Amino acid sequence: MREEARVVIIGGGVVGCSVAYHLAKLGWDPILLERRRLTSGTTWHAAGLIAQLRATPAMTRLAKYSQELYGGLEAETGIATGFKRVGSITVALTDDRREEIARQAGMARAFGVEVEEISPDQALARYPHLNIDDVKSAVWLPKDGQGDPANIALSLAKGARQNGATVLENTEVRGVTRQSTRVTHVHWARGGEIGTIACDHVVNCAGMWGREVGAMLGHPVPLQACEHFYIVTEAIDGLAQMPVLRVPDECAYYKEDAGKMLLGAFEPVAKPWGPIPSDFEFDQLPEDFDHFEPILERAVERMPMLAEAGIHTFFNGPESFTPDDAYHLGPCPGTENVWVAAGFNSIGIQSAGGAGLALSQWMEGGEMPFDLMDVDVARMEPFQSNRRYLRERATETLGLLYADHWPARQKATARGVRRSPLHREMLDHGAVMGELAGWERPNWFAPQGTDPQYEYGWHRTNWFHAQAREHRAVREGVGLYDMSSFGKLRIEGRDALDLLLHACAADLDVPVGRVVYTQMLNAKGGIEADVTVTRLSETAFLMVTPAATRVRDQERLRRLSGDRAVTVTDVTAGEAVMAVMGPKARDLLSAVVGDDMSDAAHPFGTAREVELGLGHARLHRLSYVGELGWEVYVSSDMAAHAFETILEAGADHGLSLVGLHAMDSLRLEKGFRHMGHDITLADHVLEAGLGFACRKSGGFVGADAVAAKREAGLEARMLQFKLADPEPLLFHAEPVLRDGEVVGHLTSGGYGHHLGAAMGLGYVPCTGETVADLLASSWEIEVARTRVAAKASLKPMYDPAGERMRG
């Protein structure tokens, strides 16, 4: 045992072994400490399914890397991983699932994953034991595979040792020494021996123990262990190697292994498990056949040979799940040197190789190496480590892996944690709530006399029509939506301006009362944050961020602040915000505040204090929907009164309450970017079309990359697309075809209710080409097997000059 290390990794499952392997390859000489034996928590009993296709190009890239890594490990370490490319088949039993897997196949093509849509008969030819009586369609991914989970982990551990890592079993971490936000020492016990390791970094790879280990390290990690069930049959005569089979409509997956069949399940209502016994090692949980029986009954009909096969093993083992079914990776907010890779939601084997690569590169370079925002642990709000919250949410998230992934599907459990000051008022007027980062947010309003509930599907649902009404209200009259959930960070102190000029690309040395749209960039010119900043005084600024990135944006400012005399405070809950938008917004607000609301008195991009009703408010004149409008900021205690005052005056101006679904379709018509979809840290700010927000004088993070790109020219451009056919719907990730060839995918999609067709945004290659060359091409979007002609534009198709919102 060494007394000091550059990094200590806690946890010896497949993920911890992968992190050790990749850091060792980079020369970090890590120490990995495993409380019992390697793989003894979750890894040893994993099913070992290894798929390529994930929800984003970056996640798909990592899944592909895992396959490539596992295929070559045996030659490197001498330990076989059992990796085989057996392919996989997913079958659809309903029309909704048929639509879903067709769209997934299109996404696979856009992401460079080999995929084939096949008929039920073709599925039967590849899987002769399958009952296809009610199968509507299927997809075949020939390069999916399976492997031996324990041996994959052991091979990674050996590879780590070969490159200088120390891997120690039966060594428990008993505690740490912390100085402020840093962990300086890790304290361990092994048999009767105890000791301390001084370290520069610590990585929490503790799997289902990750929450508790995180608390010890200074950052509880939101994850919850659940019981996970599968059965293994006795050997079946003549059973040959077959693809992995997924039947999500029956919550089931099937895997042939050594002449036996494994049947696993992601049941709709899961069983959270814990607390975990201190001596847990290679253990099983008690059988619960009643819980698994409905899955087995359907499986016997789907795979009739199971009726004759004996059950060799009924297995129940724990797996860890997160609140949103995405794993946790990256530096822990509020700490300086604590990292995490945990909470893999039953896809740890297929994810471990890529996660280890990504985290090691992140630690080596100090910045996220490519777009990992979907799994960045900083997406989690602090309250989400609450034990009761995790247990309630985990009953649902396990089953959501195989549930229908309908557009705008909302989670049903652990709701109502965070509420706007206007929550009750919105419900009283028919709001149908969605949830983001724990916030209950009005997504749409049900007409009087109708059920305020989502009806889900892939076509025109009840909320589609509600969204259309609200969309038109903003375009033609005036609408109000609640944006209180958006993050609000107060940046204050002697060096507040200096920090913002370093962190943000736009010029923020502006007069008090100016509102500036800007980005925070990384060294490559990628977009780390998309925000507005209002100067409140000489030394105080308000940054408004998307609700989903508030923690991440605050953490970035904290890390960039260094020794500057500045504080960054989350003040989100202190103010409610109502957006009043539309061509009649000026008339309505003039009646409410009684002040001059002309363009001369209140220009675009400015904020000012006003009297509103019996109280005060602050009006910010800007727009995310492309119309004349103001954001009304009012302290939370006065929010209900301010809302009532605006609503009463609105009766004379045709005011409509609108939801955030309408906000999204309005911004899409205007071509405004959405952080996390259209713009990410992997997207260069110039290629995103946001160069206008970068000051020419430089001096900000990423300035050199912006200057270099201006000199070298763009390799890609973001275009706006509108379908020629008004019937199909777009959501995201649909393939974009140029002159018949796939060249990209939509980063976001929706329906342009004013322009009359589905619309989307997406990047396309453009090296050495003019805008005229691009726009002269023939463009199509693939929508569930069908190619639909599309118009492409570099400028917004709605009000390209921005006259309406500046009028």
Short mmCIF file of N, CA, C and O in Angstrom, two decimals, residues 252-351:
data_model
loop_
_atom_site.label_atom_id
_atom_site.label_comp_id
_atom_site.label_asym_id
_atom_site.label_seq_id
_atom_site.Cartn_x
_atom_site.Cartn_y
_atom_site.Cartn_z
N ALA A 252 -39.53 -7.33 -21.27
CA ALA A 252 -38.66 -8.50 -21.20
C ALA A 252 -37.50 -8.42 -22.19
O ALA A 252 -37.61 -7.83 -23.27
N TYR A 253 -36.39 -9.06 -21.80
CA TYR A 253 -35.28 -9.29 -22.72
C TYR A 253 -34.82 -10.75 -22.59
O TYR A 253 -35.00 -11.38 -21.54
N TYR A 254 -34.22 -11.27 -23.66
CA TYR A 254 -33.82 -12.66 -23.73
C TYR A 254 -32.38 -12.74 -24.23
O TYR A 254 -31.99 -12.02 -25.15
N LYS A 255 -31.64 -13.65 -23.64
CA LYS A 255 -30.25 -13.84 -24.05
C LYS A 255 -29.91 -15.33 -23.98
O LYS A 255 -30.13 -15.98 -22.95
N GLU A 256 -29.40 -15.86 -25.09
CA GLU A 256 -28.90 -17.24 -25.08
C GLU A 256 -27.48 -17.23 -24.56
O GLU A 256 -26.69 -16.38 -24.92
N ASP A 257 -27.15 -18.20 -23.69
CA ASP A 257 -25.80 -18.28 -23.15
C ASP A 257 -25.50 -19.73 -22.82
O ASP A 257 -26.13 -20.33 -21.92
N ALA A 258 -24.56 -20.30 -23.57
CA ALA A 258 -24.09 -21.67 -23.32
C ALA A 258 -25.24 -22.67 -23.33
O ALA A 258 -25.33 -23.55 -22.47
N GLY A 259 -26.15 -22.52 -24.29
CA GLY A 259 -27.23 -23.49 -24.42
C GLY A 259 -28.38 -23.28 -23.46
O GLY A 259 -29.31 -24.09 -23.42
N LYS A 260 -28.37 -22.22 -22.69
CA LYS A 260 -29.46 -21.90 -21.77
C LYS A 260 -30.07 -20.56 -22.20
O LYS A 260 -29.46 -19.78 -22.93
N MET A 261 -31.27 -20.29 -21.70
CA MET A 261 -31.91 -19.01 -21.97
C MET A 261 -31.99 -18.19 -20.70
O MET A 261 -32.36 -18.72 -19.63
N LEU A 262 -31.65 -16.93 -20.81
CA LEU A 262 -31.82 -15.99 -19.71
C LEU A 262 -32.98 -15.07 -20.07
O LEU A 262 -33.00 -14.48 -21.16
N LEU A 263 -33.94 -14.95 -19.18
CA LEU A 263 -35.07 -14.04 -19.33
C LEU A 263 -35.00 -13.01 -18.22
O LEU A 263 -35.06 -13.35 -17.04
N GLY A 264 -34.87 -11.74 -18.61
CA GLY A 264 -34.82 -10.66 -17.63
C GLY A 264 -35.96 -9.69 -17.81
O GLY A 264 -36.64 -9.69 -18.85
N ALA A 265 -36.17 -8.83 -16.82
CA ALA A 265 -37.34 -7.95 -16.86
C ALA A 265 -37.02 -6.56 -16.33
O ALA A 265 -36.20 -6.39 -15.43
N PHE A 266 -37.71 -5.58 -16.91
CA PHE A 266 -37.77 -4.22 -16.37
C PHE A 266 -39.24 -3.91 -16.14
O PHE A 266 -39.91 -3.31 -16.97
N GLU A 267 -39.73 -4.40 -15.02
CA GLU A 267 -41.16 -4.34 -14.73
C GLU A 267 -41.61 -2.91 -14.45
O GLU A 267 -40.83 -2.07 -14.00
N PRO A 268 -42.89 -2.59 -14.73
CA PRO A 268 -43.36 -1.20 -14.61
C PRO A 268 -43.28 -0.62 -13.20
O PRO A 268 -43.05 0.57 -13.05
N VAL A 269 -43.47 -1.44 -12.18
CA VAL A 269 -43.38 -0.95 -10.81
C VAL A 269 -42.27 -1.75 -10.12
O VAL A 269 -42.43 -2.94 -9.84
N ALA A 270 -41.17 -1.09 -9.87
CA ALA A 270 -39.98 -1.76 -9.34
C ALA A 270 -40.02 -1.79 -7.82
O ALA A 270 -40.84 -1.14 -7.17
N LYS A 271 -39.06 -2.53 -7.27
CA LYS A 271 -38.95 -2.69 -5.82
C LYS A 271 -37.64 -2.09 -5.33
O LYS A 271 -36.57 -2.69 -5.49
N PRO A 272 -37.68 -0.88 -4.78
CA PRO A 272 -36.45 -0.31 -4.19
C PRO A 272 -35.95 -1.22 -3.07
O PRO A 272 -36.74 -1.90 -2.40
N TRP A 273 -34.64 -1.20 -2.88
CA TRP A 273 -34.03 -2.08 -1.88
C TRP A 273 -32.99 -1.32 -1.07
O TRP A 273 -32.25 -0.48 -1.60
N GLY A 274 -32.91 -1.64 0.20
CA GLY A 274 -31.93 -1.04 1.09
C GLY A 274 -32.50 -0.90 2.48
O GLY A 274 -33.71 -1.13 2.69
N PRO A 275 -31.70 -0.58 3.46
CA PRO A 275 -30.25 -0.32 3.36
C PRO A 275 -29.46 -1.58 3.04
O PRO A 275 -29.92 -2.70 3.29
N ILE A 276 -28.26 -1.39 2.51
CA ILE A 276 -27.43 -2.51 2.07
C ILE A 276 -26.65 -3.05 3.26
O ILE A 276 -25.98 -2.29 3.96
N PRO A 277 -26.71 -4.34 3.51
CA PRO A 277 -25.95 -4.90 4.64
C PRO A 277 -24.45 -4.65 4.48
O PRO A 277 -23.91 -4.64 3.36
N SER A 278 -23.77 -4.45 5.59
CA SER A 278 -22.34 -4.11 5.55
C SER A 278 -21.50 -5.26 4.99
O SER A 278 -20.41 -5.02 4.46
N ASP A 279 -21.99 -6.50 5.11
CA ASP A 279 -21.21 -7.64 4.64
C ASP A 279 -21.66 -8.14 3.27
O ASP A 279 -21.35 -9.26 2.88
N PHE A 280 -22.40 -7.32 2.53
CA PHE A 280 -22.93 -7.75 1.23
C PHE A 280 -21.77 -8.06 0.27
O PHE A 280 -20.93 -7.20 -0.01
N GLU A 281 -21.75 -9.28 -0.28
CA GLU A 281 -20.70 -9.70 -1.21
C GLU A 281 -21.19 -10.91 -1.99
O GLU A 281 -21.49 -11.95 -1.42
N PHE A 282 -21.30 -10.75 -3.30
CA PHE A 282 -21.80 -11.82 -4.16
C PHE A 282 -23.12 -12.38 -3.63
O PHE A 282 -23.38 -13.58 -3.72
N ASP A 283 -23.94 -11.53 -3.09
CA ASP A 283 -25.18 -11.99 -2.47
C ASP A 283 -26.36 -11.84 -3.41
O ASP A 283 -26.38 -11.00 -4.31
N GLN A 284 -27.39 -12.65 -3.14
CA GLN A 284 -28.67 -12.54 -3.82
C GLN A 284 -29.70 -12.02 -2.83
O GLN A 284 -29.55 -12.15 -1.62
N LEU A 285 -30.78 -11.47 -3.38
CA LEU A 285 -31.89 -11.02 -2.56
C LEU A 285 -32.96 -12.12 -2.54
O LEU A 285 -32.96 -13.01 -3.40
N PRO A 286 -33.86 -12.07 -1.59
CA PRO A 286 -34.89 -13.11 -1.52
C PRO A 286 -35.71 -13.19 -2.81
O PRO A 286 -35.99 -12.17 -3.45
N GLU A 287 -36.09 -14.41 -3.18
CA GLU A 287 -36.92 -14.59 -4.35
C GLU A 287 -38.28 -13.93 -4.15
O GLU A 287 -38.79 -13.87 -3.03
N ASP A 288 -38.87 -13.46 -5.22
CA ASP A 288 -40.22 -12.93 -5.19
C ASP A 288 -40.89 -13.37 -6.48
O ASP A 288 -41.03 -12.60 -7.44
N PHE A 289 -41.30 -14.62 -6.50
CA PHE A 289 -41.84 -15.17 -7.74
C PHE A 289 -43.15 -14.49 -8.12
O PHE A 289 -43.45 -14.33 -9.30
N ASP A 290 -43.94 -14.09 -7.13
CA ASP A 290 -45.21 -13.43 -7.44
C ASP A 290 -44.97 -12.14 -8.23
O ASP A 290 -45.75 -11.79 -9.12
N HIS A 291 -43.90 -11.43 -7.89
CA HIS A 291 -43.58 -10.19 -8.58
C HIS A 291 -43.18 -10.46 -10.03
O HIS A 291 -43.52 -9.68 -10.94
N PHE A 292 -42.46 -11.57 -10.25
CA PHE A 292 -41.93 -11.87 -11.58
C PHE A 292 -42.92 -12.67 -12.43
O PHE A 292 -42.80 -12.70 -13.66
N GLU A 293 -43.90 -13.27 -11.82
CA GLU A 293 -44.77 -14.21 -12.53
C GLU A 293 -45.47 -13.61 -13.75
O GLU A 293 -45.55 -14.25 -14.80
N PRO A 294 -46.00 -12.36 -13.69
CA PRO A 294 -46.64 -11.81 -14.90
C PRO A 294 -45.68 -11.74 -16.08
O PRO A 294 -46.10 -11.93 -17.23
N ILE A 295 -44.41 -11.42 -15.83
CA ILE A 295 -43.42 -11.37 -16.91
C ILE A 295 -43.23 -12.78 -17.48
O ILE A 295 -43.20 -12.97 -18.71
N LEU A 296 -43.11 -13.76 -16.62
CA LEU A 296 -42.88 -15.14 -17.06
C LEU A 296 -44.06 -15.68 -17.85
O LEU A 296 -43.88 -16.38 -18.87
N GLU A 297 -45.29 -15.36 -17.42
CA GLU A 297 -46.46 -15.85 -18.15
C GLU A 297 -46.47 -15.35 -19.58
O GLU A 297 -46.75 -16.12 -20.52
N ARG A 298 -46.17 -14.07 -19.78
CA ARG A 298 -46.13 -13.54 -21.14
C ARG A 298 -44.95 -14.12 -21.91
O ARG A 298 -45.04 -14.35 -23.12
N ALA A 299 -43.85 -14.37 -21.22
CA ALA A 299 -42.66 -14.91 -21.89
C ALA A 299 -42.91 -16.31 -22.42
O ALA A 299 -42.41 -16.67 -23.49
N VAL A 300 -43.66 -17.12 -21.69
CA VAL A 300 -43.95 -18.48 -22.15
C VAL A 300 -44.78 -18.43 -23.43
O VAL A 300 -44.59 -19.27 -24.33
N GLU A 301 -45.66 -17.46 -23.55
CA GLU A 301 -46.41 -17.30 -24.81
C GLU A 301 -45.52 -16.76 -25.92
O GLU A 301 -45.65 -17.16 -27.08
N ARG A 302 -44.62 -15.86 -25.57
CA ARG A 302 -43.74 -15.27 -26.58
C ARG A 302 -42.69 -16.28 -27.05
O ARG A 302 -42.28 -16.28 -28.20
N MET A 303 -42.21 -17.13 -26.13
CA MET A 303 -41.15 -18.10 -26.42
C MET A 303 -41.66 -19.48 -25.94
O MET A 303 -41.32 -19.92 -24.85
N PRO A 304 -42.48 -20.14 -26.73
CA PRO A 304 -43.14 -21.37 -26.27
C PRO A 304 -42.20 -22.43 -25.74
O PRO A 304 -42.60 -23.24 -24.88
N MET A 305 -40.96 -22.44 -26.20
CA MET A 305 -40.04 -23.48 -25.72
C MET A 305 -39.78 -23.34 -24.22
O MET A 305 -39.38 -24.30 -23.56
N LEU A 306 -40.04 -22.14 -23.65
CA LEU A 306 -39.82 -21.98 -22.22
C LEU A 306 -40.79 -22.82 -21.39
O LEU A 306 -40.50 -23.14 -20.24
N ALA A 307 -41.94 -23.16 -21.99
CA ALA A 307 -42.91 -23.97 -21.25
C ALA A 307 -42.37 -25.35 -20.92
O ALA A 307 -42.79 -25.98 -19.95
N GLU A 308 -41.42 -25.82 -21.73
CA GLU A 308 -40.85 -27.16 -21.52
C GLU A 308 -39.50 -27.11 -20.83
O GLU A 308 -38.96 -28.15 -20.47
N ALA A 309 -38.97 -25.91 -20.64
CA ALA A 309 -37.62 -25.79 -20.06
C ALA A 309 -37.72 -25.64 -18.55
O ALA A 309 -38.54 -24.88 -18.03
N GLY A 310 -36.88 -26.36 -17.84
CA GLY A 310 -36.82 -26.19 -16.40
C GLY A 310 -36.07 -24.93 -16.04
O GLY A 310 -35.22 -24.44 -16.78
N ILE A 311 -36.42 -24.37 -14.88
CA ILE A 311 -35.73 -23.17 -14.39
C ILE A 311 -34.54 -23.61 -13.55
O ILE A 311 -34.70 -24.27 -12.52
N HIS A 312 -33.35 -23.26 -14.00
CA HIS A 312 -32.13 -23.59 -13.26
C HIS A 312 -31.88 -22.58 -12.14
O HIS A 312 -31.51 -22.94 -11.02
N THR A 313 -32.11 -21.26 -12.45
CA THR A 313 -31.83 -20.20 -11.49
C THR A 313 -32.91 -19.16 -11.54
O THR A 313 -33.29 -18.69 -12.62
N PHE A 314 -33.46 -18.84 -10.39
CA PHE A 314 -34.29 -17.64 -10.26
C PHE A 314 -33.46 -16.63 -9.50
O PHE A 314 -33.15 -16.83 -8.32
N PHE A 315 -33.07 -15.55 -10.18
CA PHE A 315 -32.11 -14.63 -9.59
C PHE A 315 -32.75 -13.29 -9.29
O PHE A 315 -33.48 -12.73 -10.11
N ASN A 316 -32.44 -12.77 -8.14
CA ASN A 316 -32.85 -11.42 -7.73
C ASN A 316 -31.63 -10.74 -7.14
O ASN A 316 -31.11 -11.15 -6.10
N GLY A 317 -31.14 -9.73 -7.84
CA GLY A 317 -29.96 -9.01 -7.38
C GLY A 317 -30.16 -7.51 -7.51
O GLY A 317 -30.99 -7.05 -8.28
N PRO A 318 -29.41 -6.73 -6.75
CA PRO A 318 -29.61 -5.28 -6.76
C PRO A 318 -28.88 -4.60 -7.92
O PRO A 318 -27.80 -5.01 -8.33
N GLU A 319 -29.51 -3.55 -8.45
CA GLU A 319 -28.90 -2.64 -9.43
C GLU A 319 -29.22 -1.22 -8.96
O GLU A 319 -30.26 -0.99 -8.33
N SER A 320 -28.36 -0.28 -9.29
CA SER A 320 -28.62 1.10 -8.86
C SER A 320 -29.23 1.91 -9.99
O SER A 320 -28.82 1.79 -11.16
N PHE A 321 -30.20 2.76 -9.62
CA PHE A 321 -30.91 3.58 -10.59
C PHE A 321 -30.91 5.03 -10.14
O PHE A 321 -30.90 5.34 -8.95
N THR A 322 -30.93 5.92 -11.12
CA THR A 322 -30.89 7.36 -10.86
C THR A 322 -32.26 7.96 -11.14
O THR A 322 -33.13 7.32 -11.75
N PRO A 323 -32.50 9.21 -10.73
CA PRO A 323 -33.83 9.80 -10.91
C PRO A 323 -34.27 9.96 -12.36
O PRO A 323 -35.46 10.07 -12.63
N ASP A 324 -33.31 9.98 -13.30
CA ASP A 324 -33.69 10.19 -14.71
C ASP A 324 -33.17 9.11 -15.63
O ASP A 324 -33.17 9.28 -16.86
N ASP A 325 -32.71 7.98 -15.09
CA ASP A 325 -32.22 6.86 -15.89
C ASP A 325 -30.96 7.18 -16.69
O ASP A 325 -30.67 6.51 -17.69
N ALA A 326 -30.23 8.19 -16.30
CA ALA A 326 -28.92 8.48 -16.90
C ALA A 326 -27.88 8.37 -15.79
O ALA A 326 -28.13 8.76 -14.65
N TYR A 327 -26.71 7.85 -16.13
CA TYR A 327 -25.72 7.65 -15.07
C TYR A 327 -25.05 8.96 -14.67
O TYR A 327 -25.28 10.02 -15.29
N HIS A 328 -24.28 8.91 -13.60
CA HIS A 328 -23.62 10.09 -13.04
C HIS A 328 -22.13 10.03 -13.35
O HIS A 328 -21.45 9.06 -13.02
N LEU A 329 -21.62 11.11 -13.93
CA LEU A 329 -20.21 11.18 -14.31
C LEU A 329 -19.73 12.61 -14.09
O LEU A 329 -20.47 13.57 -14.29
N GLY A 330 -18.46 12.74 -13.67
CA GLY A 330 -17.84 14.05 -13.65
C GLY A 330 -17.49 14.56 -12.27
O GLY A 330 -17.62 13.86 -11.26
N PRO A 331 -17.03 15.80 -12.21
CA PRO A 331 -16.66 16.41 -10.92
C PRO A 331 -17.90 16.75 -10.12
O PRO A 331 -18.89 17.26 -10.65
N CYS A 332 -17.86 16.51 -8.83
CA CYS A 332 -19.01 16.75 -7.98
C CYS A 332 -19.11 18.23 -7.63
O CYS A 332 -18.13 18.81 -7.13
N PRO A 333 -20.25 18.86 -7.85
CA PRO A 333 -20.40 20.28 -7.54
C PRO A 333 -20.09 20.57 -6.07
O PRO A 333 -20.40 19.78 -5.17
N GLY A 334 -19.44 21.71 -5.85
CA GLY A 334 -19.10 22.11 -4.50
C GLY A 334 -17.83 21.49 -3.97
O GLY A 334 -17.46 21.74 -2.82
N THR A 335 -17.16 20.68 -4.77
CA THR A 335 -15.89 20.06 -4.38
C THR A 335 -14.82 20.44 -5.39
O THR A 335 -15.12 20.84 -6.52
N GLU A 336 -13.56 20.28 -4.99
CA GLU A 336 -12.46 20.62 -5.87
C GLU A 336 -11.83 19.41 -6.55
O GLU A 336 -11.27 19.54 -7.63
N ASN A 337 -11.92 18.25 -5.90
CA ASN A 337 -11.17 17.12 -6.44
C ASN A 337 -11.90 15.79 -6.26
O ASN A 337 -11.28 14.74 -6.24
N VAL A 338 -13.24 15.86 -6.11
CA VAL A 338 -14.04 14.65 -5.96
C VAL A 338 -14.81 14.41 -7.26
O VAL A 338 -15.49 15.31 -7.75
N TRP A 339 -14.69 13.20 -7.78
CA TRP A 339 -15.30 12.81 -9.05
C TRP A 339 -16.22 11.62 -8.82
O TRP A 339 -16.10 10.94 -7.80
N VAL A 340 -17.10 11.38 -9.77
CA VAL A 340 -18.02 10.25 -9.62
C VAL A 340 -18.23 9.56 -10.97
O VAL A 340 -18.21 10.20 -12.03
N ALA A 341 -18.40 8.24 -10.89
CA ALA A 341 -18.85 7.42 -12.03
C ALA A 341 -19.70 6.31 -11.41
O ALA A 341 -19.17 5.29 -10.96
N ALA A 342 -20.99 6.52 -11.36
CA ALA A 342 -21.87 5.59 -10.64
C ALA A 342 -23.30 5.76 -11.12
O ALA A 342 -23.63 6.73 -11.81
N GLY A 343 -24.16 4.79 -10.74
CA GLY A 343 -25.58 4.86 -11.06
C GLY A 343 -25.89 4.51 -12.49
O GLY A 343 -26.48 5.30 -13.22
N PHE A 344 -25.57 3.28 -12.90
CA PHE A 344 -25.60 2.95 -14.32
C PHE A 344 -26.88 2.29 -14.81
O PHE A 344 -26.95 1.83 -15.94
N ASN A 345 -27.91 2.20 -13.98
CA ASN A 345 -29.25 1.86 -14.46
C ASN A 345 -29.30 0.60 -15.32
O ASN A 345 -29.94 0.57 -16.37
N SER A 346 -28.59 -0.43 -14.88
CA SER A 346 -28.59 -1.74 -15.56
C SER A 346 -27.91 -1.72 -16.93
O SER A 346 -28.08 -2.66 -17.70
N ILE A 347 -27.19 -0.66 -17.25
CA ILE A 347 -26.41 -0.68 -18.50
C ILE A 347 -24.93 -0.44 -18.19
O ILE A 347 -24.20 0.14 -18.98
N GLY A 348 -24.49 -0.90 -17.02
CA GLY A 348 -23.11 -0.66 -16.60
C GLY A 348 -22.09 -1.35 -17.47
O GLY A 348 -21.01 -0.81 -17.73
N ILE A 349 -22.40 -2.58 -17.93
CA ILE A 349 -21.41 -3.30 -18.73
C ILE A 349 -21.21 -2.60 -20.07
O ILE A 349 -20.07 -2.34 -20.49
N GLN A 350 -22.29 -2.27 -20.75
CA GLN A 350 -22.14 -1.63 -22.05
C GLN A 350 -21.61 -0.20 -21.93
O GLN A 350 -21.05 0.33 -22.89
N SER A 351 -21.75 0.42 -20.76
CA SER A 351 -21.33 1.81 -20.60
C SER A 351 -19.94 1.96 -20.00
O SER A 351 -19.31 3.01 -20.15
#
